[in-house]
Every structure is written in structure tokens, then in C-alpha cells.
Short mmCIF file of C-alpha atoms and ligand atoms in Angstrom, two decimals:
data_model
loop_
_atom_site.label_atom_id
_atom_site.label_comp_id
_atom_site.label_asym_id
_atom_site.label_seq_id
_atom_site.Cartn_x
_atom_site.Cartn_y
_atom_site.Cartn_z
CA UNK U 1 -13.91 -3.01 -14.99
CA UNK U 2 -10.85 -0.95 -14.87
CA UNK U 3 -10.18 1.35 -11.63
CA UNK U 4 -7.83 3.87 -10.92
CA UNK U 5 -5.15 1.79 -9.70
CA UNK U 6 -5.23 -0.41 -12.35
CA UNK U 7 -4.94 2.21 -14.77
CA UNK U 8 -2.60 4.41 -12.86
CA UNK U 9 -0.34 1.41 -12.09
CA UNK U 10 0.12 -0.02 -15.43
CA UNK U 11 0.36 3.92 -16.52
CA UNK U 12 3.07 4.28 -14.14
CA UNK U 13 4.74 1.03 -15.15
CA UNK U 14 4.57 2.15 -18.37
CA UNK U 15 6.61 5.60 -18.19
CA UNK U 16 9.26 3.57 -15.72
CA UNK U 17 9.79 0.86 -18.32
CA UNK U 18 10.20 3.53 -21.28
CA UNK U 19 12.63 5.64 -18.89
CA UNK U 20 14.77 2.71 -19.02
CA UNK U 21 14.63 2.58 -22.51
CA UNK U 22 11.77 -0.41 -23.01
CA UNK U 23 9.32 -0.58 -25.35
CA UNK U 24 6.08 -0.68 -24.05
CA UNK U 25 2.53 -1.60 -25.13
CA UNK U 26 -0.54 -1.19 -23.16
CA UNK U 27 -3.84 -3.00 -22.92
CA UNK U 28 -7.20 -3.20 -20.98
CA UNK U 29 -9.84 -5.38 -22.60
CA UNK U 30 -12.77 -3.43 -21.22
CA UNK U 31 -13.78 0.72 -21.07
CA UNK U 32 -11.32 2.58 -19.07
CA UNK U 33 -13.41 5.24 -17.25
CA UNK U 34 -13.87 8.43 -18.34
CA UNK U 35 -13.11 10.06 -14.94
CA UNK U 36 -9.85 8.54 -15.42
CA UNK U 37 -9.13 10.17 -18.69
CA UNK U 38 -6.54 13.39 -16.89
CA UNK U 39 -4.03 10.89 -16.63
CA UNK U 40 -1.20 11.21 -18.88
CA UNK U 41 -1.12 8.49 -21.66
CA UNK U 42 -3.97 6.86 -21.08
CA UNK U 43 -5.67 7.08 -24.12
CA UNK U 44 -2.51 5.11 -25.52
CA UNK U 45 -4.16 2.20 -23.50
CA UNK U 46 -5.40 -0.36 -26.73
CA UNK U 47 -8.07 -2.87 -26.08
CA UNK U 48 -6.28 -5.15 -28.13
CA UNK U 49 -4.31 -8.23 -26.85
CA UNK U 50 -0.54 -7.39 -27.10
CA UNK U 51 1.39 -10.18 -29.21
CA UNK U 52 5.06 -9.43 -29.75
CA UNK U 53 5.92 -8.96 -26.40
CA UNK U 54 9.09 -10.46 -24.99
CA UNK U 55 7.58 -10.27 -21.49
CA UNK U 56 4.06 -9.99 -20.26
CA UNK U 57 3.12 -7.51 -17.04
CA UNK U 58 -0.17 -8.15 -15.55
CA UNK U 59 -1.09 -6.18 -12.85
CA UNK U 60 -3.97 -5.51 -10.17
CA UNK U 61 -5.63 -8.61 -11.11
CA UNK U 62 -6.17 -11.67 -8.94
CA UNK U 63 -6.73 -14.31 -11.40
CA UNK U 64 -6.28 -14.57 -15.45
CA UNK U 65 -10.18 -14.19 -16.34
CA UNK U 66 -9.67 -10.48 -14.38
CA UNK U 67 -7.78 -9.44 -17.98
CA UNK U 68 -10.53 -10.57 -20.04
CA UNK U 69 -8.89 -10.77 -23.71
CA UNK U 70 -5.77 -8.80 -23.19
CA UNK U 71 -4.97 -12.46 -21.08
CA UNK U 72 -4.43 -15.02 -24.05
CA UNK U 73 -2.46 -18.17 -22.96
CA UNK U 74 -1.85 -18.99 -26.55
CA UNK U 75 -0.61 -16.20 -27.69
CA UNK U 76 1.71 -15.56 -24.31
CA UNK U 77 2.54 -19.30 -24.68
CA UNK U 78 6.49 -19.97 -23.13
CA UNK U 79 6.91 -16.48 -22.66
CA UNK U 80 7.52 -15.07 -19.27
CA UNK U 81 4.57 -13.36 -17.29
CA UNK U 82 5.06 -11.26 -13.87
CA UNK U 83 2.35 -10.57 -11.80
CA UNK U 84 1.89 -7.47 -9.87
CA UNK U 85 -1.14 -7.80 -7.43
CA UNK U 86 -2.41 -6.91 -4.02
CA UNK U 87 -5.44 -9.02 -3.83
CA UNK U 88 -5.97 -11.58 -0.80
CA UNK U 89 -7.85 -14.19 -3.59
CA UNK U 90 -4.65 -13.81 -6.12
CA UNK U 91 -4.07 -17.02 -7.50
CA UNK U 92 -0.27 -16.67 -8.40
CA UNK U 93 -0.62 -17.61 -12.23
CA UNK U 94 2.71 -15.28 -13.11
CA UNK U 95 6.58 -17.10 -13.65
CA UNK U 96 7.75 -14.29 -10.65
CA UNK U 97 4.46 -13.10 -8.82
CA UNK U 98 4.88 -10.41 -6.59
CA UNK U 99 1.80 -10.30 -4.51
CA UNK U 100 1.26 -8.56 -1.06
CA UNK U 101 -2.17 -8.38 -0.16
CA UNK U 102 -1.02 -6.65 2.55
CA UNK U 103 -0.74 -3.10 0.29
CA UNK U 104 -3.52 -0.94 0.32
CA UNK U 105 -2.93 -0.74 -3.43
CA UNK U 106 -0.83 -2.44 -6.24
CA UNK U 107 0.35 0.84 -7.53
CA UNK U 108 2.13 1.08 -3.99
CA UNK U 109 3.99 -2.31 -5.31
CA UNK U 110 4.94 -0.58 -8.28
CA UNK U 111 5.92 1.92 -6.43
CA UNK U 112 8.53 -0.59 -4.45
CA UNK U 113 9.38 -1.69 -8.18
CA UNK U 114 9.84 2.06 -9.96
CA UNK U 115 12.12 3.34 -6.92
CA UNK U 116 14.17 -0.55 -7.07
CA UNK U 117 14.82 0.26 -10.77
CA UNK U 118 15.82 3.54 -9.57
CA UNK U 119 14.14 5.63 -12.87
CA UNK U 120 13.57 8.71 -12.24
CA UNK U 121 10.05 9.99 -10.63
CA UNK U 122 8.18 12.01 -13.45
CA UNK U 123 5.31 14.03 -12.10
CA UNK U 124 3.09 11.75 -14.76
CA UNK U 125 4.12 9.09 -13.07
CA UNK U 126 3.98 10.04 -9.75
CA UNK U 127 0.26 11.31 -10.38
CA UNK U 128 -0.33 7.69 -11.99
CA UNK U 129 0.81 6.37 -8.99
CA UNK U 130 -0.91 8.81 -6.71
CA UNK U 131 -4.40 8.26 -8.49
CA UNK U 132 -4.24 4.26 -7.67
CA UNK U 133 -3.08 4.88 -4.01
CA UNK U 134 -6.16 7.38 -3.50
CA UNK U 135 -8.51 5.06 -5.09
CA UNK U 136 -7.99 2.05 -3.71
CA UNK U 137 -8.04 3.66 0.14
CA UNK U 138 -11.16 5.88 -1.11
CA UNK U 139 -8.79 8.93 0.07
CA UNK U 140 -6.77 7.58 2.75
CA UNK U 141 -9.99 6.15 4.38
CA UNK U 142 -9.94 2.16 4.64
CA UNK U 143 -8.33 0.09 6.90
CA UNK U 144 -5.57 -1.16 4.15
CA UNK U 145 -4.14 2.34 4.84
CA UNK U 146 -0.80 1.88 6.47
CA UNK U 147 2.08 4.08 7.41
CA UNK U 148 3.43 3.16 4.67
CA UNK U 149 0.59 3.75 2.54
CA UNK U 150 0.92 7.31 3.30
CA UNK U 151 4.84 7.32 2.75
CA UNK U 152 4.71 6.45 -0.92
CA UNK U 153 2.00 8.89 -0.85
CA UNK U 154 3.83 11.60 0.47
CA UNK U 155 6.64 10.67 -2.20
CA UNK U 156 4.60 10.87 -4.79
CA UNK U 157 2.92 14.03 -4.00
CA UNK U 158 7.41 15.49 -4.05
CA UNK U 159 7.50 14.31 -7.04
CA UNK U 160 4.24 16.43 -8.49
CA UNK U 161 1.38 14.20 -7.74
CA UNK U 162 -1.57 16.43 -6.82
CA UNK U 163 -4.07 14.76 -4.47
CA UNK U 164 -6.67 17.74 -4.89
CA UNK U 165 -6.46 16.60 -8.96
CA UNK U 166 -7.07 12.96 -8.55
CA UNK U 167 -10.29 13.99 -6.08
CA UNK U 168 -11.77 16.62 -8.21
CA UNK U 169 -11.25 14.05 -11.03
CA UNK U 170 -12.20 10.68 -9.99
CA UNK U 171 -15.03 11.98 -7.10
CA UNK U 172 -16.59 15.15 -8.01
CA UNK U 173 -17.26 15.00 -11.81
CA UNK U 174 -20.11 13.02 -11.81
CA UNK U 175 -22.86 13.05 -14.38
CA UNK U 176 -26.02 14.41 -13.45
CA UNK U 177 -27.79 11.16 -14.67
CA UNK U 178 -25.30 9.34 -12.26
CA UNK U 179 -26.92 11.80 -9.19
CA UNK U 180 -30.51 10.43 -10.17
CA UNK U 181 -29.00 6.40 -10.41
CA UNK U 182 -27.16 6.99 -6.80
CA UNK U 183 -30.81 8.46 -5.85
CA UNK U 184 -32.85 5.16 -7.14
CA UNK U 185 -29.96 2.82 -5.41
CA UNK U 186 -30.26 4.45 -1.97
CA UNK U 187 -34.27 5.09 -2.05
CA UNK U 188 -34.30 1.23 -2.91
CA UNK U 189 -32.00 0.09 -0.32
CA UNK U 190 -32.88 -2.62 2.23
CA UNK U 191 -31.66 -3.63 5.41
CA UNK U 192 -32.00 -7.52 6.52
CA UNK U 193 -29.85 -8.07 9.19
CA UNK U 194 -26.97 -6.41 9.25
CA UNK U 195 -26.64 -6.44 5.52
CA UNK U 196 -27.54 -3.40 3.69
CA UNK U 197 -28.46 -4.18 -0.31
CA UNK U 198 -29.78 -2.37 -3.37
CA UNK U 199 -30.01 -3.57 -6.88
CA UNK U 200 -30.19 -1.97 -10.51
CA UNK U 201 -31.78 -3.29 -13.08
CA UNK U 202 -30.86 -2.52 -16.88
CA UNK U 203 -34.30 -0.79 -17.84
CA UNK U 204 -33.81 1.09 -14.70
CA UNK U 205 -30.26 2.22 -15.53
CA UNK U 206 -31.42 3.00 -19.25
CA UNK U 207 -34.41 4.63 -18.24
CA UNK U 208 -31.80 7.28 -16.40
CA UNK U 209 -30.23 7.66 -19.72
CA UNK U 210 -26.97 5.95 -18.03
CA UNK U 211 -24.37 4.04 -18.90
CA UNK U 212 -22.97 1.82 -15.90
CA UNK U 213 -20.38 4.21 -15.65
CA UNK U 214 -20.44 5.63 -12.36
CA UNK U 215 -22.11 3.37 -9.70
CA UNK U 216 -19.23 2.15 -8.55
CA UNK U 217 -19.32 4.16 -5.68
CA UNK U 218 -22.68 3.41 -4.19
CA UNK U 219 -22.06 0.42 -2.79
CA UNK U 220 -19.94 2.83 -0.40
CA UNK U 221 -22.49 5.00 0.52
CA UNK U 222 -24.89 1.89 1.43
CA UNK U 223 -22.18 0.77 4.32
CA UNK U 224 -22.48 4.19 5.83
CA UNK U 225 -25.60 3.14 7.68
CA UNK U 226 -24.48 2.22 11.33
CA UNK U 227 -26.59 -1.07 11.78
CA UNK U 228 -25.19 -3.02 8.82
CA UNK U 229 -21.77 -4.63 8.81
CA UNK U 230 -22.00 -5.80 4.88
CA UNK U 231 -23.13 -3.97 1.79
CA UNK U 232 -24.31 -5.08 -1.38
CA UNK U 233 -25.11 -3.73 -4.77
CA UNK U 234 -25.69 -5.30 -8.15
CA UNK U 235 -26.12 -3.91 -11.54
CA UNK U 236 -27.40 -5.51 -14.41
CA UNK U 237 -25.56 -5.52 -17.60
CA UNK U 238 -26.84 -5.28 -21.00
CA UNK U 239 -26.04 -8.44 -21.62
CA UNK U 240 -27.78 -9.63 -18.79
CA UNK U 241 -24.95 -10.74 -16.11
CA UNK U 242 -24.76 -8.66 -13.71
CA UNK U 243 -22.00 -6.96 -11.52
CA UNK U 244 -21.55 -7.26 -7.82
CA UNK U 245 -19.97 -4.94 -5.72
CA UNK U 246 -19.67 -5.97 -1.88
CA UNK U 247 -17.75 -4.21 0.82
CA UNK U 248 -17.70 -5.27 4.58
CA UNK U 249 -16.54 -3.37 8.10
CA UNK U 250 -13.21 -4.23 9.65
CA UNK U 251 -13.97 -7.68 11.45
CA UNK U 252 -16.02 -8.89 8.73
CA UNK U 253 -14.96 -10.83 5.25
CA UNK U 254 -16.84 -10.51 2.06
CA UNK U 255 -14.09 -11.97 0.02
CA UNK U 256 -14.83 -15.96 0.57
CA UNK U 257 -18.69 -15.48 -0.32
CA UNK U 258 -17.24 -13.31 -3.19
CA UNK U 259 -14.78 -16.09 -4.04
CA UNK U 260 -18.15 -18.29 -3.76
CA UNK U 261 -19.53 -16.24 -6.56
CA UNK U 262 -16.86 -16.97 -8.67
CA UNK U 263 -15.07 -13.46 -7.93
CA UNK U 264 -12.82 -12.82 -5.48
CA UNK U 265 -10.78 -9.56 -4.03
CA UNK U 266 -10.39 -8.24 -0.78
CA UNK U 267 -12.24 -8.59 2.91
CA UNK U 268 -13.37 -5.24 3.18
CA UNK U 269 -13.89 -4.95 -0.95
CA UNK U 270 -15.19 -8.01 -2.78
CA UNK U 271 -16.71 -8.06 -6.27
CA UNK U 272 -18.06 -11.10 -9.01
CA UNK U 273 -20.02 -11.48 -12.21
CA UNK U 274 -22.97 -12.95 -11.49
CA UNK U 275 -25.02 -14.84 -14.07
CA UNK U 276 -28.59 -14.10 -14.80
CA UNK U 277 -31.60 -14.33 -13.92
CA UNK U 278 -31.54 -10.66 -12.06
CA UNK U 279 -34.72 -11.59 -10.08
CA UNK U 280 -32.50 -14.31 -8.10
CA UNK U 281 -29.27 -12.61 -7.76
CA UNK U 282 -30.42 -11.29 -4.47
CA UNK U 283 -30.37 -14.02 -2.66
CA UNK U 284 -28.03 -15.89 -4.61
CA UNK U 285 -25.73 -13.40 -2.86
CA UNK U 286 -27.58 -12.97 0.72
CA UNK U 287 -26.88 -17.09 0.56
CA UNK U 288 -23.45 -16.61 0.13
CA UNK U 289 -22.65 -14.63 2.85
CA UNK U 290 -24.06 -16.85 4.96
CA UNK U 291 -22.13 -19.52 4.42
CA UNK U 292 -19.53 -17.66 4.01
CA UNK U 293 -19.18 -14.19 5.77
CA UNK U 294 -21.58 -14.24 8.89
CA UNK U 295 -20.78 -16.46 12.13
P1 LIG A 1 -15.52 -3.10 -6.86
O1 LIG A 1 -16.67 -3.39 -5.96
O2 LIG A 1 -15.85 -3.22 -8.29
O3 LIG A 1 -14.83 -1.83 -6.49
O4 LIG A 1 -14.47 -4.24 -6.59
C1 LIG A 1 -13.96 -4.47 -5.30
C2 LIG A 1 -12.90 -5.53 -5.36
O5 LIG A 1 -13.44 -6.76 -5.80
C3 LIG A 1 -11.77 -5.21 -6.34
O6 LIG A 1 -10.57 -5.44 -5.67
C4 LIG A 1 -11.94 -6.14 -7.46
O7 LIG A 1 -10.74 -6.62 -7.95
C5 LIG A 1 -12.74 -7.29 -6.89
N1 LIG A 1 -13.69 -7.73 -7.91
C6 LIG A 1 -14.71 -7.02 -8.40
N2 LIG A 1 -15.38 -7.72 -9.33
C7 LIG A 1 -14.77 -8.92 -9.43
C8 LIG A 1 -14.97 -10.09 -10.24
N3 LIG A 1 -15.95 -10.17 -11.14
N4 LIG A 1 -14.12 -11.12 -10.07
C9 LIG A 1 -13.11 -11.04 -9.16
N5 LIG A 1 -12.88 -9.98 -8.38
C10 LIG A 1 -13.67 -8.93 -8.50
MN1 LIG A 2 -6.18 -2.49 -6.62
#
């Protein structure tokens, strides 16, 4: 489930590593977003896993089952791996991790890494860059935003990143079948407690005439109500697992009964794969956060 600053980082990584010369090759084992298609090079992006490497760069991923296929042990086997991630679950699987879960974003790690290798600043690059560090803080809106969040930001717009682009890209291009699914999701919300909830359910989703593509920003919208402190949503896959998004207000941690589920991430934005049945998943997740997230 590829985001903007996992595609804009390893974008980014990408045109440093070639400035110096390097050859690179690129690989996501799952659909790269369409909305994320304006960024230079990323249809280059192969599903495939990447053999003939002499090192292996895995980044905004918090453990090796993140990468899906493009993370083969056997075919990495004594090779070196570095890990570039920002998540507060990371389990440091690299040879040299370099993890701060402490950046809003891991493309503001690369960031550290592009000006350290002192390549120049491209404006592809710098948009790359730009795209994860507006993603990831939803625009400069979570609490992971620090000062120097919006230094590298800054930066990066100097070097001809375009914030109005990534917005009008990522935000405002919906489909209109992805206006109805955002209705459904907020007409079928609950509240229990202080955690807010809605599900999908794949007849639902294909009765739309969607895709999946494109809820990933409900979950959002259910944590705007002022009496919940968690938010919930779940969609159910085709092949019947079914994805959980979770976010939580400053003071509260979804990332333990994430990590509970099997997923992990961070304490305001947590996500797993759940297995099915869909009918249970609901409180398969309510249970976790209370064990987990509530006091
Ligand atoms: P999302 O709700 O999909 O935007 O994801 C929020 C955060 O949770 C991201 O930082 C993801 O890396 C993490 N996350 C989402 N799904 C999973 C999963 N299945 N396993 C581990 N982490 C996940
Ligand atoms: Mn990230």
C-alpha cells in the first residue's frame, strides 16, 4: 500500500544515487497510486524483485513483510541492506538502519542523506521529496510536524518543489465513485466511546464501481468528530483480508493495538492486515484497543 512518501522517497533516492553516477533499480510489490502518477519517474517503479543489486535500500517500511515481494532474503542473501525508516514499530532488520521515528516523514531522512552526499537538488527531486513531507503531515497538519519539518520543506520548495502541485494532485483529484464510498463510510460511522469506526465491505466497494483506491483518507475525516479520541476504518479486500487504517489524537497510541494486529506504525497513524472473517473484524479491533490503547 504505497503512499506518497514512500514513493517520493525512494523517487528521490533514486535521482540522488544516479547524480552520483549509481545505477539504480526501483521496486514496489503492490499498485502505486494513481494520484501519485505527476511525479517524475515513477512509472520506472517495476513490481519485480530487484536481483543484481550490490546493495539493497529499503525505505519507509517498519518491518520486512511491509515490502511484500520486492523483500526476498534469498535472493538479497550476504548482501548489504540499509534501512531508511521513520516508524516508532521499525524493527531494525537493515546492516546500517537509520531510523528516527522522531521525523514526520522518511523522505525528510532522505533528505538528511541527499544534502550529506551533497548531489545537487533537482526540482524532480525536490518535488519527490516535497510530496512525502506533505503526505505524511496531511499538509503540515499532525503533530510529527516539527521546525524542522518545515525547514526541509522550505528547502525543497527553493529548489522547485511546488506544494500547490502535490495538493491538487494527491487531495483534490478524486474519483467521483470515491465521493459516493467516502459518503457510505461516514453515513455508516459509529461512535462507542470515544472511538469513532466505519467499515467497507467488498460488495459494497464493488457495488460503487471502486477500486480501493482512494479511501485512504477517510479514516481522517472520521477523527474530526470532537467526542472521539480514536478512529477506525476497515476495508475488505478482494481476497478477503481486510485493511485497517487507525489514527488517534495527541495523548493517545494506536500503534501497540496496531502492533497487536500484527501491523504496526505510528501513535497517531497505525495500520494492519487483518484476516477474515469481515463480520468479526470489528471487534477484533475495538478489543485491541482496549488492551492496548485506552487506560
Ligand atoms: P494508513 O492508515 O494506511 O495511512 O497507515 C498508517 C500507518 O500505519 C503507516 O505509517 C503505515 O506504515 C502503517 N501501516 C498501515 N498498514 C500496516 C500494516 N498492514 N502493517 C504494518 N504497518 C501498517
Ligand atoms: Mn512514511
Amino acid at each position: 500500500m504505497p503512499d506518497g512518501d514512500c514513493v517520493g522517497s525512494q523517487l528521490a533516492l533514486a535521482h540522488a544515487l544516479r547524480a552520483l553516477g549509481k545505477e539504480v533499480t526501483l521496486a514496489l510489490d503492490d499498485k502505486i497510486p494513481e494520484s501519485l502518477f505527476f511525479l517524475d519517474g515513477v512509472r520506472a517503479i517495476a513490481p519485480h524483485t530487484p536481483r543484481a543489486q550490490d546493495v539493497f535500500v529499503f525505505v519507509d517500511g517498519s518491518d520486512p513483510s511491509r515490502y511484500g515481494k520486492a523483500f526476498d532474503a534469498a535472493a538479497i542473501g550476504a548482501r548489504p541492506i540499509i534501512l531508511i525508516d521513520h516508524h516508532i514499530t521499525n524493527e531494525p532488520f537493515g546492516t546500517y538502519n537509520l531510523v528516527d521515528p522522531g521525523a514526520a516523514s522518511a523522505a525528510e531522512i532522505v533528505y538528511a542523506v541527499v544534502r550529506a552526499l551533497d548531489v545537487p537538488i533537482s526540482p524532480a527531486l525536490a518535488q519527490a521529496l516535497l510530496t512525502g513531507i506533505v503526505t505524511d503531515t496531511l499538509g503540515f497538519r499532525t503533530a510529527a510536524t516539527t521546525p524542522e519539518t518545515l525547514e526541509s520543506a522550505t528547502a525543497l520548495v527553493r529548489h522547485g518543489g511546488s506544494i500547490p502541485e502535490i495538493i491538487d494532485q494527491v487531495y483534490n483529484r478524486r474519483s467521483f465513485q470515491t465521493l459516493h464510498v467516502l459518503g457510505y463510510a461516514l453515513a455508516h460511522a459509529a461512535l462507542v466511546g470515544k472511538i469513532i469506526y466505519s467499515a467497507l465491505d467488498f460488495q459494497t466497494l464493488e457495488k460503487f464501481g471502486a477500486n480501493g483506491n482512494g479511501t485512504n483518507g477517510i479514516v481522517n475525516q472520521l477523527l474530526t468528530v470532537a467526542d472521539a479520541d480514536i478512529a477506525f476504518f476497515l476495508v475488505e479486500k478482494k481476497d478477503g483480508r481486510i485493511d485497517l487504517s487507525m489514527r488517534a489524537r495527541v495523548g493517545t497510541d494506536v500503534s501497540g493495538a496496531a502492533r497487536r494486529l500484527g501491523g504496526g506504525g505510528h501513535k497517531q497513524a497505525s495500520g494492519a492486515t487483518l484476516s477474515p472473517p469481515f463480520e468479526t473484524a470489528v471487534q477484533r479491533v475495538l478489543d485491541a484497543i482496549q488492551q492496548e490503547s485506552l487506560p
